[in-house]
Each structure stands twice: as C-alpha cells, then as structure tokens.
Coordinates of C-alpha atoms and ligand atoms in Angstrom, one line a residue:
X182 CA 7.7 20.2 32.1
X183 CA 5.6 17.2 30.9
X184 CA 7.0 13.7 29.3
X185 CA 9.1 14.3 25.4
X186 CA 8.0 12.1 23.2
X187 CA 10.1 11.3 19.4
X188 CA 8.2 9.8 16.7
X189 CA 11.2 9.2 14.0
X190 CA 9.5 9.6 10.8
X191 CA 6.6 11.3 8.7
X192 CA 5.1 9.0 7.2
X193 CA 0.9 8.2 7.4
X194 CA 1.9 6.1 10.1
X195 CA 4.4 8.6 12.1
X196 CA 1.9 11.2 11.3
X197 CA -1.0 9.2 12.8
X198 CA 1.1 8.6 15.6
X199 CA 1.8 12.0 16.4
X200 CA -2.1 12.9 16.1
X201 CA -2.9 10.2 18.4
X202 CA -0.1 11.6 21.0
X203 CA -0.8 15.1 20.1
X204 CA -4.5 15.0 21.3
X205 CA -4.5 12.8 24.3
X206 CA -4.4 15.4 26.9
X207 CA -1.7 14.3 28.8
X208 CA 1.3 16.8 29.6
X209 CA 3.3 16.0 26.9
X210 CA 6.3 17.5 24.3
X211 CA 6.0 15.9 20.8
X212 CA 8.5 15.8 18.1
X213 CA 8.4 14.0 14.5
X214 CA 11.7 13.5 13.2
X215 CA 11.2 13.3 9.3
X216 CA 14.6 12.5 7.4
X217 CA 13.6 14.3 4.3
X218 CA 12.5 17.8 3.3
X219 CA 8.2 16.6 3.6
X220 CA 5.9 14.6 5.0
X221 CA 3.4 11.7 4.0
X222 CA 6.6 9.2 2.7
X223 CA 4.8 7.2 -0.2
X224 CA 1.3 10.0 0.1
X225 CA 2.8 12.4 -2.5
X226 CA 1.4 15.1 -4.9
X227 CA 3.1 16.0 -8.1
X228 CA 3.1 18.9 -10.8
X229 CA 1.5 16.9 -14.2
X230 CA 0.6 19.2 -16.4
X231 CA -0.1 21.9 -14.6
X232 CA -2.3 19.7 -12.3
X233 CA -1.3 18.7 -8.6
X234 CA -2.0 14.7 -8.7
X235 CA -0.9 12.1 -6.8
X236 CA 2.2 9.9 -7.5
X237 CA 1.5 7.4 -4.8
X238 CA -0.8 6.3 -2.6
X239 CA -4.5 7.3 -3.8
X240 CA -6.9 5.5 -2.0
X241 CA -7.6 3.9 0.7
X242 CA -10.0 1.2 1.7
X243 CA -13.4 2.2 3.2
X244 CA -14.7 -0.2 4.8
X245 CA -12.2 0.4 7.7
X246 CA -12.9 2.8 9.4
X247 CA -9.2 4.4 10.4
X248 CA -8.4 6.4 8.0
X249 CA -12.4 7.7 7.5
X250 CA -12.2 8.3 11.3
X251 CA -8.8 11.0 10.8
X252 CA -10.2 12.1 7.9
X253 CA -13.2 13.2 10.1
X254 CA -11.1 13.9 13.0
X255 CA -9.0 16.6 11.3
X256 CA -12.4 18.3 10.0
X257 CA -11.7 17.6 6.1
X258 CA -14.7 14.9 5.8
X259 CA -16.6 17.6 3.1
X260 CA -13.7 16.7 1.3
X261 CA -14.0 12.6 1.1
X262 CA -14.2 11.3 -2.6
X263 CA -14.8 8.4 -4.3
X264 CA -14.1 6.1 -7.3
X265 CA -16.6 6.9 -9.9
X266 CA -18.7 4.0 -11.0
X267 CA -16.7 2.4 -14.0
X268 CA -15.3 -0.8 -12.8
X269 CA -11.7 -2.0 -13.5
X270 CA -10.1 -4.6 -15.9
X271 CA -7.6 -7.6 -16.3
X272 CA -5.6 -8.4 -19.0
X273 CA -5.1 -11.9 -19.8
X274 CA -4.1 -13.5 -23.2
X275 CA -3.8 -10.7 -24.9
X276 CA -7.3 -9.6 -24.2
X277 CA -9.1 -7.2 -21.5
X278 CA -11.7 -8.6 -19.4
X279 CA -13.7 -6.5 -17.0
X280 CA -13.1 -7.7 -13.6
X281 CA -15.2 -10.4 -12.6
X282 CA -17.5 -9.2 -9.3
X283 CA -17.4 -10.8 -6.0
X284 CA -14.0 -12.1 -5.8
X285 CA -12.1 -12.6 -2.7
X286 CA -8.5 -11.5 -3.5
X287 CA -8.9 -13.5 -6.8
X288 CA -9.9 -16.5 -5.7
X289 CA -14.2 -16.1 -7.5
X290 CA -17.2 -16.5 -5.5
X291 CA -18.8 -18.3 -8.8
X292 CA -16.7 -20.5 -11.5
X293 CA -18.3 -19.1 -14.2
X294 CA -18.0 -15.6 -13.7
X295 CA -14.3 -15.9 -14.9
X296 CA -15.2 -18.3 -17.7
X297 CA -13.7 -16.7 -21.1
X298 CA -10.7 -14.6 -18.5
X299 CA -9.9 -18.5 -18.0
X300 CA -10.2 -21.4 -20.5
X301 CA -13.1 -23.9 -20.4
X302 CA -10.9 -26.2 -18.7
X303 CA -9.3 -23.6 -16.2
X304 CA -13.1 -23.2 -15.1
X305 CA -13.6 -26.7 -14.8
X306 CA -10.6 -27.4 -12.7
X307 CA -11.7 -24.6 -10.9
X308 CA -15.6 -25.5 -9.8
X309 CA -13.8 -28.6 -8.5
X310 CA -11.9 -28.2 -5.5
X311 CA -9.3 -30.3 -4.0
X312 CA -9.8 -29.7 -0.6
X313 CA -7.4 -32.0 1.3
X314 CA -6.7 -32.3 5.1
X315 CA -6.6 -28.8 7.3
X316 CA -3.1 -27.1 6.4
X317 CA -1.2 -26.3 9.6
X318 CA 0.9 -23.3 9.6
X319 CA 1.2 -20.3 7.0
X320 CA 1.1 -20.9 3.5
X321 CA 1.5 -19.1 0.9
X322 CA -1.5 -17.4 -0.8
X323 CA -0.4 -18.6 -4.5
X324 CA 0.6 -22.3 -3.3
X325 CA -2.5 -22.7 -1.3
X326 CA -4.8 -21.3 -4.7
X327 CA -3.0 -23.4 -7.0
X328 CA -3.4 -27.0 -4.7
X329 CA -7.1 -26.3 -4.5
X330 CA -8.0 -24.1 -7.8
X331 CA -5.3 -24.7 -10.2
X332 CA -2.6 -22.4 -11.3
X333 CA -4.7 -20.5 -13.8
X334 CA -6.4 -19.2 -10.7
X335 CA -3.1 -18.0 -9.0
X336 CA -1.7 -16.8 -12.7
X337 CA -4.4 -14.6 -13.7
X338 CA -6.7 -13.3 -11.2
X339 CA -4.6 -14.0 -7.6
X340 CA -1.1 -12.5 -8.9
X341 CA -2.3 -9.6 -10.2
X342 CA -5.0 -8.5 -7.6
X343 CA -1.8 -9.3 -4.6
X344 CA 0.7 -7.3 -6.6
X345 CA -1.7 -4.1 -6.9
X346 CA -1.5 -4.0 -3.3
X347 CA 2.4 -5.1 -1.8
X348 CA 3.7 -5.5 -5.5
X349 CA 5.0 -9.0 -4.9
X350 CA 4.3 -12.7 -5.9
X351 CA 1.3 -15.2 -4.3
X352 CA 3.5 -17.9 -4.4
X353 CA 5.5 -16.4 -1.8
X354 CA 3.3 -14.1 0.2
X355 CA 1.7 -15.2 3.8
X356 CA -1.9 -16.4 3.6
X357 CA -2.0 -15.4 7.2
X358 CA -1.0 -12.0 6.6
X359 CA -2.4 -11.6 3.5
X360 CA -5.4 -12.9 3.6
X361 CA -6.7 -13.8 6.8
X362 CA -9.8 -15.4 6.2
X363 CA -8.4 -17.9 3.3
X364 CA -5.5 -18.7 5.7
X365 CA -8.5 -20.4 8.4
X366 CA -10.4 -22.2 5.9
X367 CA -6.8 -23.9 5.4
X368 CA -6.5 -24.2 8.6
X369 CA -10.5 -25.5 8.7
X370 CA -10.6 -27.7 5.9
X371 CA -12.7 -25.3 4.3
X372 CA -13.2 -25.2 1.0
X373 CA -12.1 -21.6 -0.3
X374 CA -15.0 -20.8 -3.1
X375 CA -17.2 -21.6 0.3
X376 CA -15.8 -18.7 1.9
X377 CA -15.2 -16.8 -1.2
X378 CA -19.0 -16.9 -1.6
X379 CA -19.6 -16.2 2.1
X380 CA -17.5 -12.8 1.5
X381 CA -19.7 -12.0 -1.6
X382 CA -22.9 -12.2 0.1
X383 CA -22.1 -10.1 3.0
X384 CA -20.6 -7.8 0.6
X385 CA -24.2 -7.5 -1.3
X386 CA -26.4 -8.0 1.7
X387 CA -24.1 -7.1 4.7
X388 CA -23.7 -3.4 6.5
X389 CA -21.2 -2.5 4.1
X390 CA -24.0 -3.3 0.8
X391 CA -23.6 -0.4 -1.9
X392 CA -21.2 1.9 0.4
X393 CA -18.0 2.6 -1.8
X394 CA -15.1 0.6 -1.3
X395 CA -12.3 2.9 -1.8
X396 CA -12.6 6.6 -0.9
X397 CA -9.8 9.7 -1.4
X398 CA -10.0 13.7 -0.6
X399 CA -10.5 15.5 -3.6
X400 CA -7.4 17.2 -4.7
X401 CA -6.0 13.8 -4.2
X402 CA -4.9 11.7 -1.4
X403 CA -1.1 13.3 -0.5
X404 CA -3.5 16.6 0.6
X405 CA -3.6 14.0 3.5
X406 CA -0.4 14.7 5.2
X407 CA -0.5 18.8 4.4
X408 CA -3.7 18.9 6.7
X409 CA -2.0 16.8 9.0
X410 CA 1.0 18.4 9.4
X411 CA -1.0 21.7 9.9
X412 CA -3.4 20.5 12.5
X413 CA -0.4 19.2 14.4
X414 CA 1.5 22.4 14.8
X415 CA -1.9 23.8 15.4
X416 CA -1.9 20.6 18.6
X417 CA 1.6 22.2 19.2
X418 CA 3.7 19.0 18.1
X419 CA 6.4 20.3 16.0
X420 CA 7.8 18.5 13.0
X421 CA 11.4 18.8 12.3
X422 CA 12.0 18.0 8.7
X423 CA 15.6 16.8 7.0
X424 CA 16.3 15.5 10.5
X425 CA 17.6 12.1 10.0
X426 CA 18.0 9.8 13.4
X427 CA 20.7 7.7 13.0
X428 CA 21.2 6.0 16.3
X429 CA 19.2 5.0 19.3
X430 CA 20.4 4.1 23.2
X431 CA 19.1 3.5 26.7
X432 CA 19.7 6.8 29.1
X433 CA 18.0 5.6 32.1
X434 CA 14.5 5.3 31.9
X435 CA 14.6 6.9 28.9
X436 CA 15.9 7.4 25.7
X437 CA 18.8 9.1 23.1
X438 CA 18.2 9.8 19.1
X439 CA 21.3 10.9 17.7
X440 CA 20.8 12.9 14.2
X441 CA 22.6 14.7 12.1
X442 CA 25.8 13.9 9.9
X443 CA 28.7 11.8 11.2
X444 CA 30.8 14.4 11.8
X445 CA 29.1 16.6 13.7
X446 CA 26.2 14.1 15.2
X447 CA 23.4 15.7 17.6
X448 CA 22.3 13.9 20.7
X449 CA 18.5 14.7 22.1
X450 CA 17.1 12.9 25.3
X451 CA 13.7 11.8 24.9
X452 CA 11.3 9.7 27.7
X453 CA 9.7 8.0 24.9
X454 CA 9.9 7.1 21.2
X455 CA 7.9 5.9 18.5
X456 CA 9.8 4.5 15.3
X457 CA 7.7 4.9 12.7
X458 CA 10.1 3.6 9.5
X459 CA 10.4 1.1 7.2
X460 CA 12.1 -2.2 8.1
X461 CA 15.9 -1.5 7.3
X462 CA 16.2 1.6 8.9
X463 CA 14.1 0.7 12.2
X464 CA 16.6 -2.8 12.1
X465 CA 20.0 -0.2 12.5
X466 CA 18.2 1.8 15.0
X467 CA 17.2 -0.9 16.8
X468 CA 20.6 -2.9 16.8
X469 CA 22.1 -1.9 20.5
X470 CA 18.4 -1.4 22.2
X471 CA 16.7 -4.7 20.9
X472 CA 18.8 -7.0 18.8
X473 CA 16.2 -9.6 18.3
X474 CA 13.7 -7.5 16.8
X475 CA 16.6 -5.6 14.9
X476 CA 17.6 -9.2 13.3
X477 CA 13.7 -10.2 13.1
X478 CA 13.5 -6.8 10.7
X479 CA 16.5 -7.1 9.0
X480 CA 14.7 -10.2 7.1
X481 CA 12.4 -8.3 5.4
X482 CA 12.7 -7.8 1.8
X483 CA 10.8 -4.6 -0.5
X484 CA 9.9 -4.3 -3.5
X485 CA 10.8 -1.0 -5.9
X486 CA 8.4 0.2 -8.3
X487 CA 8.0 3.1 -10.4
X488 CA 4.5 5.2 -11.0
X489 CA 4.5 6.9 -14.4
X490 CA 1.9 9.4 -14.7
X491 CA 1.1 10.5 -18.0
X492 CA -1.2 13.6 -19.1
X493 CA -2.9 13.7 -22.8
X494 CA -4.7 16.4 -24.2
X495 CA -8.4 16.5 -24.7
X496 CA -10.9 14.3 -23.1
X497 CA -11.0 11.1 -21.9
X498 CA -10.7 8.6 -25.2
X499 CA -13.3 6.0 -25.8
X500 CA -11.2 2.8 -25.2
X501 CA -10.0 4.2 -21.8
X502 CA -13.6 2.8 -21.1
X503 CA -13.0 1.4 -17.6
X504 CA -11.4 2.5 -14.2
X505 CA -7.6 1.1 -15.5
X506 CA -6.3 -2.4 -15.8
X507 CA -4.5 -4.7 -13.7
X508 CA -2.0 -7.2 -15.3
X509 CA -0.6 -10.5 -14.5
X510 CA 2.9 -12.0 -14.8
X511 CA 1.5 -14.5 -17.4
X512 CA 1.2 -11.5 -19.9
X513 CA 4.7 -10.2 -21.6
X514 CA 4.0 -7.0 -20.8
X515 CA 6.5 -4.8 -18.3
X516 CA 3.8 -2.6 -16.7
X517 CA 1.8 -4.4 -13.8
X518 CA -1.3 -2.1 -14.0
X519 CA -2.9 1.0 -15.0
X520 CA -5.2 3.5 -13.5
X521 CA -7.4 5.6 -15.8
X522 CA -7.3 8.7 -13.0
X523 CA -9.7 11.0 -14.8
X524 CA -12.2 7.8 -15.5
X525 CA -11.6 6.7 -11.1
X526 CA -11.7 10.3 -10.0
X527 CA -14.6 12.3 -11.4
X528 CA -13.1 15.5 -9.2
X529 CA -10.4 15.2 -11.1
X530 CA -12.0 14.8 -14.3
X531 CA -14.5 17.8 -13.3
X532 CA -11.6 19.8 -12.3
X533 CA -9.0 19.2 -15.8
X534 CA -12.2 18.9 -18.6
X535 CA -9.3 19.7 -21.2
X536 CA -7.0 16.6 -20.4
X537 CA -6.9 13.4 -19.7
X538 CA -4.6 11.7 -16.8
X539 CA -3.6 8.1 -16.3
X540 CA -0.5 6.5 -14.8
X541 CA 0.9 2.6 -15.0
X542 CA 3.5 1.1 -12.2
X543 CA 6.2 -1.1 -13.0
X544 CA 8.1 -3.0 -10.7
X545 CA 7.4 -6.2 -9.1
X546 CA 9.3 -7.7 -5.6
X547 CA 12.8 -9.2 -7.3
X548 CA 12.5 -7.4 -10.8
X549 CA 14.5 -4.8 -10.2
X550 CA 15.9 -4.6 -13.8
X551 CA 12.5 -3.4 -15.0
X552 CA 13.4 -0.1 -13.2
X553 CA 17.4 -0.3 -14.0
X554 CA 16.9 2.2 -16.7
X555 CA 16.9 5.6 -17.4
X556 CA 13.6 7.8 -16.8
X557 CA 12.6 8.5 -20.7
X558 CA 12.8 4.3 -21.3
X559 CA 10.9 4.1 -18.5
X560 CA 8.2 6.1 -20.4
X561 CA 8.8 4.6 -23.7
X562 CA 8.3 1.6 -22.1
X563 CA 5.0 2.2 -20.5
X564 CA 3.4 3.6 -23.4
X565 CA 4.4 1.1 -25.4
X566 CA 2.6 -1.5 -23.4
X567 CA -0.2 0.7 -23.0
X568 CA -0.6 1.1 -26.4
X569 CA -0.3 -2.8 -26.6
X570 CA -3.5 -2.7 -24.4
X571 CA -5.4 0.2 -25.3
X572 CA -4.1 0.5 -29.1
X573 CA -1.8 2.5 -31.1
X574 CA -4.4 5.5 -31.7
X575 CA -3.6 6.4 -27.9
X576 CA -2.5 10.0 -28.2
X577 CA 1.1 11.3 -27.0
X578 CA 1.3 12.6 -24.0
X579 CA 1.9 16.3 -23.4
X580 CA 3.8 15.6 -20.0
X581 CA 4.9 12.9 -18.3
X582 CA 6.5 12.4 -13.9
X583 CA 8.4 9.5 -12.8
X584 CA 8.1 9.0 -9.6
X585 CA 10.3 6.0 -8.5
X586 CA 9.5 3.9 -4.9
X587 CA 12.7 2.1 -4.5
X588 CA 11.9 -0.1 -1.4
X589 CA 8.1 1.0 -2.2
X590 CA 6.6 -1.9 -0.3
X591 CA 7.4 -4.7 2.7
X592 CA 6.4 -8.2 1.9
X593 CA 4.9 -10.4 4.0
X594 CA 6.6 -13.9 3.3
X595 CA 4.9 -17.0 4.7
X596 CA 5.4 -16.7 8.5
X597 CA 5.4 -13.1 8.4
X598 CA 4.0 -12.6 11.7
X599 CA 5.6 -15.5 13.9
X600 CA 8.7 -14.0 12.5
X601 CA 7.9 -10.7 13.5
X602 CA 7.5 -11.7 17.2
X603 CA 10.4 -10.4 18.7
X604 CA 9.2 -6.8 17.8
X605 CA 6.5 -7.1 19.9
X606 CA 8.5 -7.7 23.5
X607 CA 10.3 -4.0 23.6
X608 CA 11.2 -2.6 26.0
X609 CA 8.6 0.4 27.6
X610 CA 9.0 3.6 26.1
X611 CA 9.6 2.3 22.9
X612 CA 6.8 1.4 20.4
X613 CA 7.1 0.3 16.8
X614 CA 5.0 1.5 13.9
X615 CA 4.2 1.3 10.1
X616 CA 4.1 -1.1 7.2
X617 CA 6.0 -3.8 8.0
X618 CA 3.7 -4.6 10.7
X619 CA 0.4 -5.2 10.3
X620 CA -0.6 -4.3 7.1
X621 CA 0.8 -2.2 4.0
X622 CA -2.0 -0.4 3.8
X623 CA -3.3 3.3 4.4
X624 CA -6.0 2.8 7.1
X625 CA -3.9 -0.4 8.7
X626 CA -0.5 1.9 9.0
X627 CA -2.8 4.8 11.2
X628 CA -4.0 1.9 12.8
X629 CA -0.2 0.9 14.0
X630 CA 1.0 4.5 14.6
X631 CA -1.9 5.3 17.2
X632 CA -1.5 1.9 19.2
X633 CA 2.1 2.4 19.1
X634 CA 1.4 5.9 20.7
X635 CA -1.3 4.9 22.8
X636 CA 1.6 2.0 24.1
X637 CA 3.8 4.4 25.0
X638 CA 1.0 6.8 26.7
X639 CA 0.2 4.3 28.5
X640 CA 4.0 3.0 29.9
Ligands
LIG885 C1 3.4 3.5 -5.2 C2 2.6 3.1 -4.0 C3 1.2 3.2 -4.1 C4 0.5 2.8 -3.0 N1 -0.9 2.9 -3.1 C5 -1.6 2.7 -2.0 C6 -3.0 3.0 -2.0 O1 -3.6 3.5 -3.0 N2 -3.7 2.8 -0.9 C7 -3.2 2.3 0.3 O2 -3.9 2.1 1.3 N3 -1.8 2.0 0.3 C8 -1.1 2.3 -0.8 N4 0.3 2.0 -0.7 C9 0.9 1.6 0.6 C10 1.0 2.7 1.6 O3 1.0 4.0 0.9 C11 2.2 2.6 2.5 O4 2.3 1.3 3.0 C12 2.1 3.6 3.6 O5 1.9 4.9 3.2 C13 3.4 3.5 4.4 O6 3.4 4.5 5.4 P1 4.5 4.5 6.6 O7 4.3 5.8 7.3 O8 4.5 3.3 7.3 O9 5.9 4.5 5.8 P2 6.5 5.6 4.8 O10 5.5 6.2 3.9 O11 7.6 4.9 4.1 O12 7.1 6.7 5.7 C14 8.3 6.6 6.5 C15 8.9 7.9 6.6 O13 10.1 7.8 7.4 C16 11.1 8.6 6.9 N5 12.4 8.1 7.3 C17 13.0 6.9 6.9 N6 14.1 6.7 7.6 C18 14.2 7.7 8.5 C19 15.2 8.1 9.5 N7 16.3 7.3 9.7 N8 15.0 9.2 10.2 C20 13.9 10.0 10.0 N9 13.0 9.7 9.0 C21 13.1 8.6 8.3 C22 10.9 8.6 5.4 O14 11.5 9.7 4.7 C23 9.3 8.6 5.3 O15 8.8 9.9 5.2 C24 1.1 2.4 -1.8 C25 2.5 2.3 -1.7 C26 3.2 2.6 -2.8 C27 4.7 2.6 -2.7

C-alpha cells in the first residue's frame, strides 16, 4: 500500500489541498477530515426564495491565476462568470458616491477623483504628502495613510475598502500583509500616490487592461466545492464528513488524528497530514506536536459577521443603480456594505427576471454586539439602514436568510508574518494551510493548500 495522507478540513483550502495530493501520481491514500455535515467552510449556497444563492464567499479575484487555474482544472471553465459592468458605491456623509477608479486599496491614484466623497480641504491635505524618512518594520495600513494622506483618507475610502475584504480596521491591520506594495514605498521613502498611480497605469495599460477583475461560476460561487468534492471521489480521495479531529501526536515517522467524541475517541495512523483550519483549532491540534507555532496561532484574533440576503419581488428598482455600496465606520450606519446581487450577477439576474436579490454584512473585527441579537433584528436592522441609503420606497422583502460567520475572518495585525514564523519550521509530514496564512482570500487559500500538499509530497 502507498503513503496515507489526512488533510483535516474542507474548506477551499483543504479542498485545494486534497486536489493537489489527489492528482500527483504518486501511490498515495487520501483522506479529508471535514468536522461538519459539507464542504466549502465559508463557500456556501442557500435557499432564498426559491433561488440557490450564495451566503458567502462570491467572488474571487481574477487576476491570480489559482483559483481560474482549478476552475479550469476540474473542467467547469464554460461555467466562469463575471461582475456585470455597473460599478460600485461608497457612502460617506450621508450621501452615495460612485467609487472613484484607480485606487489602490483606497489610497487614489489622482486627488481629485475623490474631491466631493472628501471635503475641499480633505483633498488638499491629500495632494500634499508628508512623506517622511523610510519606515522600518510593519505598520499598520490606516496609521501609515493617515501620516501621509490625512485621516479622511483612512476614514472613508481605506476603512471601508479593508473591511470588505478581512472585516477589520486599517488602523490595526499589517501593511506588509495587507498591502504589500504600500508597505515598500514605506519602507522606500516612497511617496504612496506615486505608487498608487504606478498601479493605475498598469491596470489601464498593463496585461491585465479591460480583463474582469472578479470572476464567479454561474449558479454562484459555493457550486465550487460540490464539483470539487465530486472530482475527488472521482481521483479516489474520500471525504469523511462530521469527522471532527480533536488531537494530533507523533507515532514514529508518522502521525495519529484522534476524532470522534470524548468518550468514545477514534485513533487513525496517518504518514502525513495537512491541517487545513482556522487559527484556534489548528493552535489545540498543534499544542503537543509544535508548541511554538501552536502559541504563534493562538494570537490571532477573527472577526464575526453576518450576511443577510434579502429577496424582493419584481425587478431590479431604479435606485439600486450600481453594483452595492460599501460603508465606512464614519457613517452611523450598522451594515458595512451591500451587494446588489442581481445588478453584479447578470446570470443571476437572467436566471430570477421576477425578483430581485441583494444582501448587506454586518460585523466588523471587535463589534460583536452588532451581531448579539436575535435573527429578525438582525433583518430589521439591515433594512432599516438600507432604506437609510437607498430610501424608504425600497419594497419589503418576500424572504429573507441569515447566515452568521462567527470567527468569519483572521486578521492580520501589524507583524503578522514575523509572528507567524514559527509555523513555518514543522516538522516533515506536517504542513499547514488556509487563511491565516497567507492571505484571506479565495485564490491565495488554494494557493496554501497545494504548497502545503506539494510539502508533504515532497518529505
Ligand atoms: C462572509 C464571507 C465572505 C467572503 N467573501 C469572499 C469573497 O467574495 N472572495 C474571496 O476571495 N474571499 C472571501 N472571503 C474569504 C474566504 O472565503 C475565506 O478566507 C476562505 O474561504 C477560507 O477557506 P479555508 O479553507 O482556509 O477555511 P474555512 O472556509 O474556514 O474552512 C475550514 C474548514 O475546516 C472545518 N473544521 C474546523 N475545525 C475542524 C476540525 N477540528 N476537524 C475537522 N474539520 C474542521 C470547518 O468546518 C471548515 O469546513 C469571505 C469570507 C467570509 C466569512
């Protein structure tokens, strides 16, 4: 018999993990462990209305090429979708401004194409950078911003652009992590609207000009892990689901997952593993086999949110005129953002004429009382700030899902990846994966879960 491999957990990333391991060739037994009754983790589909949508994850960033590549890979590439051409919005003093092109995670390539979003003076403080000595170290994304742009800056086009993708706060996530290239004009001396500019250009003129930023599979985005799951037990890897690993030891040169309940706990050898869950739960399996790395993971805080997916009847109304709105902190409103899903996904749209769907997420990194309430306030509140945004003539909705992501999203605090070092000395046979790594993102999560096979493969 060849070498047994684990991958605990079914997640994109375990799933990615177990494709990579599945189709190497080499004589191998793969199992995923997945603790609940599916796969895909935060890639989810739910019933609105009659209609199979998704409730979490529903896009992922084109111009990488991972998750493109497994899209192709698994023979599904007929299926690849994209945002329609309706761009989004921001809210800021009460007003919705359509978002201003060419910005690098906020920060603008030209002054005045956020002039009016931000005040005459914002604008001014803005053009005129204060860029002072080469920072050493990480910084945080919002604290760098505000020394060189001004707060306004960080307020109302950084915050909200971050917290759509790890749901937490500039001022405290890692430049390095976040943000690469802002983090070594820092480091450079650099002025940032320098290389914000830089970014916009190769955006218009590079390889990447008028391709689509964000793609999705029609019939949404959690159809991801269904096709996956098949074309692995077609590869012959079998996926054992409600399986929850609970421990982890050394057995020689290899390993033991223990699963199952407390009382009657189930023991498996395997020559390799591949953990492939979020932080907290990799930290307690990881406690008697690499305490370092256990601690190092133990330090990394979440944040919850909550998608509420809403579906009215009739078509699309007129003021739901662009792709959604993001919102930031400044505003007193309780939702973060909103995505118009009919207006983003014409196959939707082409596939529900009669209704119209659209969904807001609430819940930033540290606010957990915005979610501490029952599901119907939840909804009452969302609408009501919608219909703060989009006006009181917004129809009611004939259904509603809740979908709650407690511990949705890992954030990458300034020194991040330093921090994270001890993860990366383990001991062979046993790779890490996911998230918390490398990037919260779709295509940067299968990135992790095929090196992280491809390091055991290889051991
Ligand atoms: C609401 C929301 C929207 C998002 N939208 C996007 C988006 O549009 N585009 C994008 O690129 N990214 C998005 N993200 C981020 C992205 O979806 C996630 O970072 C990514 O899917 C995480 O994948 P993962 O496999 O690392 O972890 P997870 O999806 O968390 O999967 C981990 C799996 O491990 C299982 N598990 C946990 N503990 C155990 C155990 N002890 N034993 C066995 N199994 C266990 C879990 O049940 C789960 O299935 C979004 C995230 C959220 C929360």
């Amino acid at each position: 018999m060849g070498r047994t491999v684990a991958v605990i957990g079914g997640g994109i990333s375990g799933l990615a993990a177990a494709w990579e391991l599945g189709r190497s060739g080499a004589d191998l037994s793969v199992t995923v462990l997945e603790g609940t009754d599916r796969v895909g983790g935060k890639l989810r589909l739910a019933d609105v209305d009659g209609a199979r949508i998704d409730v979490g994850a529903e896009s992922v960033l084109a111009r990488r090429p991972e998750a493109l590549t497994l899209i192709e890979q698994l023979g599904v590439e007929r299926l690849t979708t994209h945002p329609g051409p309706a761009g989004a919005s921001i809210v800021s003093r009460g007003g919705r401004w359509p978002m201003p092109r060419g910005t690098l995670m906020g920060v603008p390539s030209d002054p005045e194409s956020v002039r009016g979003l931000l005040t005459d003076e914002e604008v001014e403080r803005l053009a005129h950078e204060k860029v002072e000595g080469p920072v050493v170290g990480d910084v945080s994304v919002g604290d760098l911003v505000d020394a060189r742009l001004g707060r306004a800056v960080t307020d109302r086009l950084v915050e909200p652009l971050l917290a759509g993708v790890y749901a937490g706060h500039a001022r405290d996530i890692s430049a390095e992590q976040a943000v690469p290239v802002l983090a070594a004009a820092a480091h450079d001396g650099r002025p940032l609207l320098e290389v914000a500019r830089a970014a916009a250009e190769a955006g218009a003129k590079g390889v990447t000009a008028g391709r689509p930023v964000f793609a999705s599979l029609v019939g949404g985005l959690g159809t991801l892990p269904e096709v996956l799951e098949r074309a692995l037990a077609a590869a012959g890897v079998e996926v054992r689901k409600s399986v929850v690993a609970r421990g982890l030891r050394r057995d020689g040169d290899g390993w033991v997952v223990s699963t199952g309940p407390t009382t009657h706990v189930v023991e498996e050898r395997f020559d390799a593993v591949v953990v492939a869950v979020p932080a907290a739960p990799t930290s307690r399996l990881l406690r008697h086999v690499a305490p370092a790395a256990a601690a190092a993971l133990a330090s990394i805080e979440y944040a919850s949110m909550a998608i509420v997916t809403f579906a009215l009847e009739g078509p699309v109304p007129e003021v739901m005129d662009s792709s959604g709105f993001l919102v930031p902190p400044t505003e007193s409103l309780t939702i973060k953002a909103s995505t118009f899903s009919s207006v983003k996904w014409p196959w939707l749209a082409a596939a529900h004429p009669g209704r119209t769907f659209l969904r807001a997420s609430v819940g930033r990194h540290r606010e957990e009382s915005s979610l501490q309430r029952p599901d119907d306030e939840l909804v009452d509140v969302a609408l009501t700030d919608l219909r703060t945004v989009l006006g009181p003539d917004l129809p009611d909705p004939a259904d509603v899902h809740v979908q709650r992501w407690g511990g949705g999203l890992p954030q990458y605090a300034v020194g991040h990846r330093s921090r994270l070092a001890p993860t990366r000395g383990l001991p062979p046979g046993l790779a890490l994966c996911g998230a918390a790594y490398d990037g919260v993102g779709i295509p940067a999560c299968i990135a992790s879960g095929r090196a992280a096979a491809r390091s055991v493969l290889t051991r």
